[in-house]
Tab-separated table of C-alpha atoms and ligand atoms in Angstrom:
chain	number	residue	atom	x	y	z
A	1	UNK	CA	-48.695	-56.593	-28.010
A	2	UNK	CA	-49.052	-53.454	-28.162
A	3	UNK	CA	-49.663	-50.356	-30.458
A	4	UNK	CA	-47.884	-46.956	-31.360
A	5	UNK	CA	-50.313	-44.402	-32.175
A	6	UNK	CA	-51.929	-40.957	-31.358
A	7	UNK	CA	-53.001	-42.620	-27.965
A	8	UNK	CA	-50.146	-43.785	-26.828
A	9	UNK	CA	-47.494	-42.341	-25.406
A	10	UNK	CA	-47.686	-43.025	-22.281
A	11	UNK	CA	-46.866	-47.120	-23.295
A	12	UNK	CA	-42.528	-45.781	-24.027
A	13	UNK	CA	-41.430	-46.563	-21.425
A	14	UNK	CA	-36.965	-46.272	-21.005
A	15	UNK	CA	-35.523	-49.297	-19.394
A	16	UNK	CA	-35.420	-47.581	-15.610
A	17	UNK	CA	-39.094	-46.723	-15.956
A	18	UNK	CA	-39.394	-42.949	-16.885
A	19	UNK	CA	-40.046	-41.638	-20.798
A	20	UNK	CA	-37.449	-41.035	-23.470
A	21	UNK	CA	-35.937	-37.880	-23.762
A	22	UNK	CA	-34.020	-38.115	-26.359
A	23	UNK	CA	-34.587	-39.636	-30.033
A	24	UNK	CA	-32.742	-42.060	-31.496
A	25	UNK	CA	-33.610	-44.610	-27.919
A	26	UNK	CA	-36.919	-43.569	-28.354
A	27	UNK	CA	-37.436	-44.348	-32.141
A	28	UNK	CA	-34.879	-48.268	-31.318
A	29	UNK	CA	-37.771	-48.908	-28.683
A	30	UNK	CA	-41.004	-48.587	-31.141
A	31	UNK	CA	-39.470	-48.902	-34.498
A	32	UNK	CA	-40.425	-53.022	-34.612
A	33	UNK	CA	-43.512	-52.668	-32.623
A	34	UNK	CA	-46.730	-53.677	-33.313
A	35	UNK	CA	-48.881	-51.382	-34.524
A	36	UNK	CA	-52.840	-51.796	-34.266
A	37	UNK	CA	-54.488	-51.481	-37.518
A	38	UNK	CA	-56.748	-49.123	-38.146
A	39	UNK	CA	-60.512	-49.514	-37.341
A	40	UNK	CA	-62.307	-50.073	-40.848
A	41	UNK	CA	-64.842	-46.989	-40.615
A	42	UNK	CA	-68.584	-47.265	-39.901
A	43	UNK	CA	-70.157	-48.917	-42.997
A	44	UNK	CA	-74.133	-46.559	-42.461
A	45	UNK	CA	-74.286	-44.021	-39.380
A	46	UNK	CA	-77.530	-42.981	-38.852
A	47	UNK	CA	-78.820	-39.477	-38.745
A	48	UNK	CA	-80.802	-37.899	-36.027
A	49	UNK	CA	-84.024	-37.585	-36.124
A	50	UNK	CA	-83.581	-34.217	-36.174
A	51	UNK	CA	-80.852	-31.695	-36.440
A	52	UNK	CA	-80.568	-29.052	-32.917
A	53	UNK	CA	-80.697	-25.509	-34.792
A	54	UNK	CA	-77.038	-24.816	-35.336
A	55	UNK	CA	-75.194	-21.616	-36.531
A	56	UNK	CA	-73.898	-21.491	-40.508
A	57	UNK	CA	-69.658	-22.448	-40.629
A	58	UNK	CA	-69.882	-19.764	-43.593
A	59	UNK	CA	-71.316	-16.823	-41.140
A	60	UNK	CA	-68.625	-17.261	-38.386
A	61	UNK	CA	-65.715	-15.736	-41.293
A	62	UNK	CA	-63.179	-18.092	-40.312
A	63	UNK	CA	-61.162	-17.268	-43.292
A	64	UNK	CA	-61.826	-13.101	-41.983
A	65	UNK	CA	-58.544	-12.517	-40.723
A	66	UNK	CA	-56.362	-13.580	-43.444
A	67	UNK	CA	-58.103	-10.853	-45.680
A	68	UNK	CA	-56.255	-11.090	-49.004
A	69	UNK	CA	-54.227	-14.432	-48.018
A	70	UNK	CA	-57.558	-17.037	-48.130
A	71	UNK	CA	-57.788	-17.177	-51.990
A	72	UNK	CA	-53.813	-17.182	-52.131
A	73	UNK	CA	-53.700	-20.054	-49.643
A	74	UNK	CA	-56.641	-21.497	-50.442
A	75	UNK	CA	-55.154	-21.923	-54.365
A	76	UNK	CA	-52.269	-24.960	-52.324
A	77	UNK	CA	-53.926	-25.797	-49.600
A	78	UNK	CA	-55.164	-30.294	-50.325
A	79	UNK	CA	-56.980	-31.318	-48.046
A	80	UNK	CA	-59.932	-33.687	-46.844
A	81	UNK	CA	-59.449	-37.248	-45.611
A	82	UNK	CA	-59.553	-38.046	-50.251
A	83	UNK	CA	-56.702	-36.162	-51.081
A	84	UNK	CA	-54.881	-36.959	-48.564
A	85	UNK	CA	-55.622	-40.722	-49.830
A	86	UNK	CA	-54.368	-39.627	-53.445
A	87	UNK	CA	-51.632	-38.333	-51.588
A	88	UNK	CA	-49.905	-40.423	-49.994
A	89	UNK	CA	-50.204	-43.236	-52.551
A	90	UNK	CA	-48.810	-40.902	-55.335
A	91	UNK	CA	-45.714	-40.337	-52.243
A	92	UNK	CA	-45.680	-44.202	-51.781
A	93	UNK	CA	-45.653	-44.743	-55.600
A	94	UNK	CA	-42.950	-42.725	-57.159
A	95	UNK	CA	-41.204	-39.478	-54.518
A	96	UNK	CA	-40.848	-42.043	-51.471
A	97	UNK	CA	-38.069	-43.915	-53.680
A	98	UNK	CA	-35.741	-41.118	-53.111
A	99	UNK	CA	-36.846	-39.762	-49.906
A	100	UNK	CA	-33.349	-40.408	-48.890
A	101	UNK	CA	-32.283	-38.089	-51.163
A	102	UNK	CA	-34.695	-35.121	-51.594
A	103	UNK	CA	-36.071	-35.009	-48.741
A	104	UNK	CA	-34.155	-31.830	-47.939
A	105	UNK	CA	-34.375	-29.877	-50.922
A	106	UNK	CA	-37.101	-27.249	-50.716
A	107	UNK	CA	-37.682	-26.919	-54.569
A	108	UNK	CA	-38.622	-30.267	-55.070
A	109	UNK	CA	-41.868	-32.662	-54.432
A	110	UNK	CA	-39.864	-35.046	-52.505
A	111	UNK	CA	-41.715	-35.343	-49.423
A	112	UNK	CA	-45.439	-36.836	-48.384
A	113	UNK	CA	-46.638	-33.006	-47.562
A	114	UNK	CA	-49.691	-35.222	-45.448
A	115	UNK	CA	-48.880	-33.252	-42.070
A	116	UNK	CA	-51.130	-30.945	-43.048
A	117	UNK	CA	-54.159	-34.276	-43.285
A	118	UNK	CA	-52.354	-35.138	-40.360
A	119	UNK	CA	-52.865	-32.176	-38.064
A	120	UNK	CA	-57.054	-32.110	-38.657
A	121	UNK	CA	-57.344	-36.124	-38.688
A	122	UNK	CA	-58.378	-36.302	-42.057
A	123	UNK	CA	-55.557	-39.896	-42.484
A	124	UNK	CA	-54.654	-41.671	-39.096
A	125	UNK	CA	-50.887	-42.251	-38.449
A	126	UNK	CA	-51.897	-46.105	-38.558
A	127	UNK	CA	-52.973	-45.987	-41.493
A	128	UNK	CA	-50.014	-44.193	-43.088
A	129	UNK	CA	-47.715	-46.177	-40.523
A	130	UNK	CA	-48.709	-49.481	-42.022
A	131	UNK	CA	-48.702	-48.308	-45.775
A	132	UNK	CA	-45.160	-47.303	-46.104
A	133	UNK	CA	-44.426	-50.208	-44.150
A	134	UNK	CA	-45.754	-52.806	-46.510
A	135	UNK	CA	-43.987	-50.038	-49.251
A	136	UNK	CA	-40.269	-50.981	-47.184
A	137	UNK	CA	-41.963	-54.656	-47.349
A	138	UNK	CA	-41.721	-53.722	-51.419
A	139	UNK	CA	-38.386	-52.727	-51.349
A	140	UNK	CA	-38.985	-49.294	-51.716
A	141	UNK	CA	-36.189	-47.096	-50.296
A	142	UNK	CA	-36.486	-44.241	-48.907
A	143	UNK	CA	-39.293	-45.264	-46.078
A	144	UNK	CA	-37.482	-46.447	-44.334
A	145	UNK	CA	-37.055	-42.946	-43.587
A	146	UNK	CA	-40.145	-41.712	-44.473
A	147	UNK	CA	-41.338	-44.144	-41.223
A	148	UNK	CA	-38.737	-42.057	-39.105
A	149	UNK	CA	-39.696	-38.719	-40.035
A	150	UNK	CA	-43.314	-40.189	-38.415
A	151	UNK	CA	-41.085	-42.030	-35.430
A	152	UNK	CA	-40.113	-38.046	-35.101
A	153	UNK	CA	-44.304	-36.874	-35.023
A	154	UNK	CA	-44.478	-39.659	-31.984
A	155	UNK	CA	-41.647	-38.649	-30.383
A	156	UNK	CA	-43.827	-34.989	-29.930
A	157	UNK	CA	-46.450	-36.167	-29.072
A	158	UNK	CA	-44.505	-38.425	-26.333
A	159	UNK	CA	-43.004	-35.213	-25.459
A	160	UNK	CA	-46.388	-33.862	-24.937
A	161	UNK	CA	-47.280	-36.495	-23.320
A	162	UNK	CA	-45.030	-36.655	-19.913
A	163	UNK	CA	-43.838	-33.292	-20.084
A	164	UNK	CA	-47.170	-30.921	-20.885
A	165	UNK	CA	-44.929	-27.652	-20.376
A	166	UNK	CA	-43.180	-27.515	-23.348
A	167	UNK	CA	-44.654	-25.947	-25.354
A	168	UNK	CA	-44.699	-22.335	-23.317
A	169	UNK	CA	-41.867	-22.866	-21.679
A	170	UNK	CA	-38.086	-23.670	-22.012
A	171	UNK	CA	-37.685	-27.582	-21.458
A	172	UNK	CA	-34.423	-28.174	-20.669
A	173	UNK	CA	-33.211	-26.346	-17.005
A	174	UNK	CA	-31.185	-23.424	-16.702
A	175	UNK	CA	-32.904	-21.311	-20.254
A	176	UNK	CA	-35.253	-18.793	-18.097
A	177	UNK	CA	-32.649	-16.344	-17.602
A	178	UNK	CA	-30.967	-17.072	-21.380
A	179	UNK	CA	-31.019	-12.727	-22.310
A	180	UNK	CA	-33.237	-13.862	-25.490
A	181	UNK	CA	-34.531	-10.156	-27.275
A	182	UNK	CA	-38.811	-9.579	-27.703
A	183	UNK	CA	-39.899	-8.560	-30.527
A	184	UNK	CA	-38.234	-5.914	-32.296
A	185	UNK	CA	-38.028	-4.367	-35.238
A	186	UNK	CA	-35.773	-7.318	-36.378
A	187	UNK	CA	-38.660	-9.941	-35.570
A	188	UNK	CA	-41.266	-8.074	-37.752
A	189	UNK	CA	-39.007	-8.072	-40.733
A	190	UNK	CA	-38.642	-11.997	-39.660
A	191	UNK	CA	-42.404	-12.744	-40.199
A	192	UNK	CA	-42.668	-10.335	-43.032
A	193	UNK	CA	-40.312	-12.415	-45.168
A	194	UNK	CA	-37.944	-9.276	-45.706
A	195	UNK	CA	-34.940	-10.131	-43.378
A	196	UNK	CA	-32.457	-9.553	-46.434
A	197	UNK	CA	-31.588	-13.476	-45.870
A	198	UNK	CA	-32.803	-14.640	-49.572
A	199	UNK	CA	-32.989	-18.528	-48.151
A	200	UNK	CA	-35.070	-17.206	-44.483
A	201	UNK	CA	-37.371	-14.649	-46.959
A	202	UNK	CA	-37.936	-16.904	-48.871
A	203	UNK	CA	-39.105	-19.800	-46.032
A	204	UNK	CA	-41.559	-16.712	-44.442
A	205	UNK	CA	-43.009	-16.291	-47.629
A	206	UNK	CA	-43.427	-19.865	-48.699
A	207	UNK	CA	-44.988	-20.087	-45.829
A	208	UNK	CA	-47.859	-16.665	-46.743
A	209	UNK	CA	-47.872	-18.117	-50.286
A	210	UNK	CA	-49.040	-21.651	-49.138
A	211	UNK	CA	-49.978	-21.772	-45.469
A	212	UNK	CA	-46.999	-24.205	-45.793
A	213	UNK	CA	-43.079	-24.235	-44.702
A	214	UNK	CA	-40.326	-27.267	-45.644
A	215	UNK	CA	-39.096	-28.805	-42.990
A	216	UNK	CA	-35.437	-27.869	-44.477
A	217	UNK	CA	-37.092	-24.180	-43.764
A	218	UNK	CA	-38.362	-24.173	-40.566
A	219	UNK	CA	-34.992	-25.367	-39.787
A	220	UNK	CA	-33.272	-21.830	-40.903
A	221	UNK	CA	-36.051	-19.362	-40.556
A	222	UNK	CA	-36.138	-21.110	-36.638
A	223	UNK	CA	-31.722	-20.895	-36.300
A	224	UNK	CA	-31.895	-17.644	-37.588
A	225	UNK	CA	-34.919	-16.094	-35.253
A	226	UNK	CA	-33.164	-17.663	-32.644
A	227	UNK	CA	-29.812	-17.033	-33.131
A	228	UNK	CA	-28.765	-14.837	-35.646
A	229	UNK	CA	-31.523	-12.212	-34.170
A	230	UNK	CA	-30.892	-13.716	-30.456
A	231	UNK	CA	-35.057	-13.845	-30.465
A	232	UNK	CA	-37.399	-15.345	-27.759
A	233	UNK	CA	-38.392	-18.888	-29.398
A	234	UNK	CA	-41.385	-18.087	-28.357
A	235	UNK	CA	-42.482	-15.258	-30.558
A	236	UNK	CA	-41.644	-17.334	-33.643
A	237	UNK	CA	-43.604	-20.422	-32.035
A	238	UNK	CA	-47.024	-18.116	-31.814
A	239	UNK	CA	-46.204	-16.501	-35.664
A	240	UNK	CA	-45.869	-19.614	-37.530
A	241	UNK	CA	-49.244	-21.011	-35.010
A	242	UNK	CA	-50.854	-18.604	-36.669
A	243	UNK	CA	-49.419	-19.099	-40.549
A	244	UNK	CA	-48.938	-22.694	-40.870
A	245	UNK	CA	-52.121	-24.761	-42.507
A	246	UNK	CA	-50.216	-27.814	-41.178
A	247	UNK	CA	-50.092	-25.909	-37.226
A	248	UNK	CA	-49.475	-28.602	-34.387
A	249	UNK	CA	-48.947	-28.041	-30.836
A	250	UNK	CA	-45.894	-30.660	-30.086
A	251	UNK	CA	-44.310	-30.875	-33.246
A	252	UNK	CA	-44.065	-26.652	-33.556
A	253	UNK	CA	-43.182	-26.682	-29.635
A	254	UNK	CA	-40.437	-30.137	-30.606
A	255	UNK	CA	-39.431	-28.351	-33.050
A	256	UNK	CA	-38.938	-24.652	-31.998
A	257	UNK	CA	-37.165	-25.492	-28.332
A	258	UNK	CA	-34.835	-27.893	-30.390
A	259	UNK	CA	-33.136	-25.105	-32.642
A	260	UNK	CA	-33.649	-22.863	-30.418
A	261	UNK	CA	-31.082	-24.779	-28.575
A	262	UNK	CA	-33.320	-25.384	-24.577
A	263	UNK	CA	-35.221	-27.969	-26.114
A	264	UNK	CA	-34.662	-31.673	-26.106
A	265	UNK	CA	-32.441	-33.766	-27.979
A	266	UNK	CA	-31.716	-29.763	-29.178
A	267	UNK	CA	-28.858	-28.771	-31.203
A	268	UNK	CA	-25.628	-28.318	-29.424
A	269	UNK	CA	-25.806	-24.348	-29.439
A	270	UNK	CA	-22.224	-23.945	-30.914
A	271	UNK	CA	-24.577	-25.537	-34.301
A	272	UNK	CA	-25.795	-22.078	-35.649
A	273	UNK	CA	-27.613	-22.841	-39.174
A	274	UNK	CA	-25.721	-20.253	-41.341
A	275	UNK	CA	-28.339	-19.883	-44.042
A	276	UNK	CA	-25.642	-18.678	-47.346
A	277	UNK	CA	-24.124	-21.958	-46.740
A	278	UNK	CA	-27.665	-24.301	-46.692
A	279	UNK	CA	-28.579	-22.315	-49.559
A	280	UNK	CA	-25.698	-23.470	-51.453
A	281	UNK	CA	-25.932	-27.004	-50.373
A	282	UNK	CA	-30.236	-26.872	-50.249
A	283	UNK	CA	-30.794	-24.738	-52.934
A	284	UNK	CA	-27.732	-25.046	-55.635
A	285	UNK	CA	-29.149	-23.612	-58.295
A	286	UNK	CA	-31.555	-20.600	-56.494
A	287	UNK	CA	-34.851	-22.245	-57.511
A	288	UNK	CA	-36.948	-22.052	-55.004
A	289	UNK	CA	-34.914	-18.811	-53.990
A	290	UNK	CA	-36.445	-17.649	-56.877
A	291	UNK	CA	-39.630	-19.687	-56.766
A	292	UNK	CA	-40.637	-17.519	-53.742
A	293	UNK	CA	-38.664	-13.786	-54.027
A	294	UNK	CA	-39.860	-12.002	-56.783
A	295	UNK	CA	-37.177	-8.876	-56.284
A	296	UNK	CA	-34.576	-11.670	-56.577
A	297	UNK	CA	-35.890	-13.203	-59.513
A	298	UNK	CA	-35.752	-11.209	-63.415
A	299	UNK	CA	-39.003	-12.580	-64.522
A	300	UNK	CA	-40.556	-13.166	-60.801
A	301	UNK	CA	-43.308	-16.149	-61.502
A	302	UNK	CA	-46.581	-16.405	-59.689
A	303	UNK	CA	-45.439	-17.621	-56.410
A	304	UNK	CA	-43.580	-14.798	-56.056
A	305	UNK	CA	-45.376	-12.403	-56.627
A	306	UNK	CA	-48.211	-14.600	-54.410
A	307	UNK	CA	-46.870	-13.565	-51.296
A	308	UNK	CA	-47.702	-9.818	-51.917
A	309	UNK	CA	-50.639	-10.486	-52.191
A	310	UNK	CA	-51.194	-12.375	-49.935
A	311	UNK	CA	-49.907	-10.012	-47.733
A	312	UNK	CA	-51.475	-7.469	-45.167
A	313	UNK	CA	-52.457	-4.288	-47.873
A	314	UNK	CA	-50.581	-2.111	-44.716
A	315	UNK	CA	-47.346	-4.140	-44.540
A	316	UNK	CA	-47.431	-1.267	-47.216
A	317	UNK	CA	-44.701	-4.037	-49.366
A	318	UNK	CA	-43.978	-4.216	-53.266
A	319	UNK	CA	-42.237	-6.158	-55.351
A	320	UNK	CA	-40.759	-3.392	-57.588
A	321	UNK	CA	-38.870	-2.519	-54.435
A	322	UNK	CA	-35.410	-2.933	-54.213
A	323	UNK	CA	-34.451	-6.295	-51.577
A	324	UNK	CA	-33.707	-5.160	-48.308
A	325	UNK	CA	-30.257	-5.040	-47.009
A	326	UNK	CA	-29.840	-8.146	-44.559
A	327	UNK	CA	-31.019	-6.852	-40.746
A	328	UNK	CA	-27.491	-7.827	-39.595
A	329	UNK	CA	-24.114	-9.204	-40.972
A	330	UNK	CA	-24.321	-13.332	-40.468
A	331	UNK	CA	-20.819	-12.801	-39.296
A	332	UNK	CA	-21.922	-10.527	-36.482
A	333	UNK	CA	-24.787	-12.276	-35.001
A	334	UNK	CA	-23.695	-15.376	-35.159
A	335	UNK	CA	-21.026	-13.796	-32.717
A	336	UNK	CA	-23.734	-12.629	-31.293
A	337	UNK	CA	-24.850	-16.029	-30.320
A	338	UNK	CA	-22.030	-17.762	-29.162
A	339	UNK	CA	-20.989	-14.991	-27.053
A	340	UNK	CA	-24.886	-14.952	-25.106
A	341	UNK	CA	-24.801	-19.204	-25.069
A	342	UNK	CA	-21.434	-19.113	-24.268
A	343	UNK	CA	-22.239	-17.337	-21.050
A	344	UNK	CA	-25.485	-19.110	-20.735
A	345	UNK	CA	-22.166	-21.584	-20.451
A	346	UNK	CA	-20.458	-20.521	-17.826
B	401	FAD	C1	-39.122	-25.089	-35.919
B	401	FAD	C2	-40.069	-26.384	-36.558
B	401	FAD	C3	-41.657	-25.877	-36.515
B	401	FAD	C4	-42.485	-27.659	-36.878
B	401	FAD	N1	-44.195	-27.107	-36.338
B	401	FAD	C5	-44.912	-28.075	-37.406
B	401	FAD	C6	-45.732	-27.778	-36.928
B	401	FAD	O1	-47.134	-27.319	-36.714
B	401	FAD	N2	-46.761	-28.650	-37.258
B	401	FAD	C7	-46.305	-30.772	-38.005
B	401	FAD	O2	-46.873	-31.014	-39.305
B	401	FAD	N3	-44.735	-30.277	-38.729
B	401	FAD	C8	-43.977	-29.351	-37.600
B	401	FAD	N4	-42.713	-29.561	-38.471
B	401	FAD	C9	-42.113	-30.817	-38.615
B	401	FAD	C10	-41.400	-30.949	-40.091
B	401	FAD	O3	-41.039	-29.595	-41.052
B	401	FAD	C11	-42.662	-31.114	-41.417
B	401	FAD	O4	-43.689	-31.914	-40.177
B	401	FAD	C12	-43.266	-31.490	-42.113
B	401	FAD	O5	-42.712	-29.946	-43.508
B	401	FAD	C13	-44.494	-31.301	-42.958
B	401	FAD	O6	-44.177	-31.792	-44.849
B	401	FAD	P1	-44.157	-33.169	-44.926
B	401	FAD	O7	-45.951	-33.140	-44.399
B	401	FAD	O8	-44.261	-32.991	-46.472
B	401	FAD	O9	-43.394	-34.393	-43.732
B	401	FAD	P2	-42.898	-35.596	-44.485
B	401	FAD	O10	-41.409	-35.719	-44.615
B	401	FAD	O11	-43.742	-36.314	-46.192
B	401	FAD	O12	-43.215	-36.161	-42.975
B	401	FAD	C14	-44.312	-37.177	-42.794
B	401	FAD	C15	-44.549	-36.886	-41.298
B	401	FAD	O13	-43.987	-37.395	-40.583
B	401	FAD	C16	-43.833	-35.995	-39.501
B	401	FAD	N5	-42.409	-35.287	-39.978
B	401	FAD	C17	-42.145	-35.126	-40.301
B	401	FAD	N6	-40.773	-34.118	-40.072
B	401	FAD	C18	-40.883	-34.066	-38.709
B	401	FAD	C19	-40.708	-33.398	-37.733
B	401	FAD	N7	-38.903	-33.042	-37.712
B	401	FAD	N8	-41.181	-33.098	-36.397
B	401	FAD	C20	-41.804	-34.135	-36.125
B	401	FAD	N9	-43.245	-34.208	-37.351
B	401	FAD	C21	-42.682	-34.093	-38.495
B	401	FAD	C22	-45.176	-34.668	-40.182
B	401	FAD	O14	-46.493	-35.415	-39.354
B	401	FAD	C23	-45.287	-34.927	-41.461
B	401	FAD	O15	-46.230	-35.006	-42.140
B	401	FAD	C24	-41.606	-28.326	-37.835
B	401	FAD	C25	-40.939	-28.266	-37.219
B	401	FAD	C26	-39.767	-27.470	-37.490
B	401	FAD	C27	-38.323	-26.836	-37.021
């Protein structure tokens, strides 16, 4: 019996004895494996007879760098072991049934939102895996698709295990001379959620307000930065690392390199997500964009306004200011990206 878990990434091997570089064969190799059951929690923990002197956690002022943002994000974070269990149960009792149809709609509460808990080990991957397997066996339609996403998380760790450089260097050969732009004013507008592209800005502001970003939005925001703005993926990777509550070094690096084209299983270079088309498809009623971009709503809601409370005062952003014009026309950004990618291939 072989197990997949956070500690067994060396175990999955291709027929030739190497590691997997492409997700689908990796998934096919692991999906039906027996996964070890979670270990039961200890019944008793014996305390030390005397505790060593220690500093108080509050004195570390961990939230200080976020300034006003701490309170805003704190209202959204659902962390801790009991909340993690609750989220898993709630998700498998209902939303999992529509997961396949709804997981790409950022305005819908259609995913588990367990990444923040998985990141901190508040719930174990084996617990989630076995619960989802039971849901699948009980006929819950979306459970299989959900298991596949857990497989992506495993794949990220498989890659980090075998190619640790993925977290900071181009994973594919031939990318080191790619003419990425550095940290320009355009990148700063991206960070501030002020690109003038509503879906991208909604995504960036969602991250500022909630500490999370929907998976579809991560793909669009990352694609816009690396393709339309032709910016080095590491600049985006570092910003996500700074802002995400669910920051995970493996998933973040794989996600960024997948989008940029330099990574495993990467999107082909000519696939440049068009944020406007994506918005029409995945946010057809503008619910998501209006939820996070105050300038787009006649009567902005709490989350849209909270963005202005969350960001540093030094940015001098005002909810009543007009929405900015786009950094670059989408067609111009796309053509510039395609020309750079084609030059690399020639
Ligand atoms: C550019 C980029 C950066 C990302 N950075 C992170 C990150 O720092 N931390 C992180 O946990 N995820 C990251 N992801 C993956 C994904 O966006 C999140 O895991 C997902 O949005 C979390 O929401 P959820 O828990 O509701 O997911 P669900 O849809 O409920 O999925 C269940 C679990 O499967 C895993 N999972 C789902 N999709 C992926 C994926 N594409 N790659 C790896 N694991 C996945 C997560 O652990 C998630 O909690 C990134 C994706 C991209 C494109």
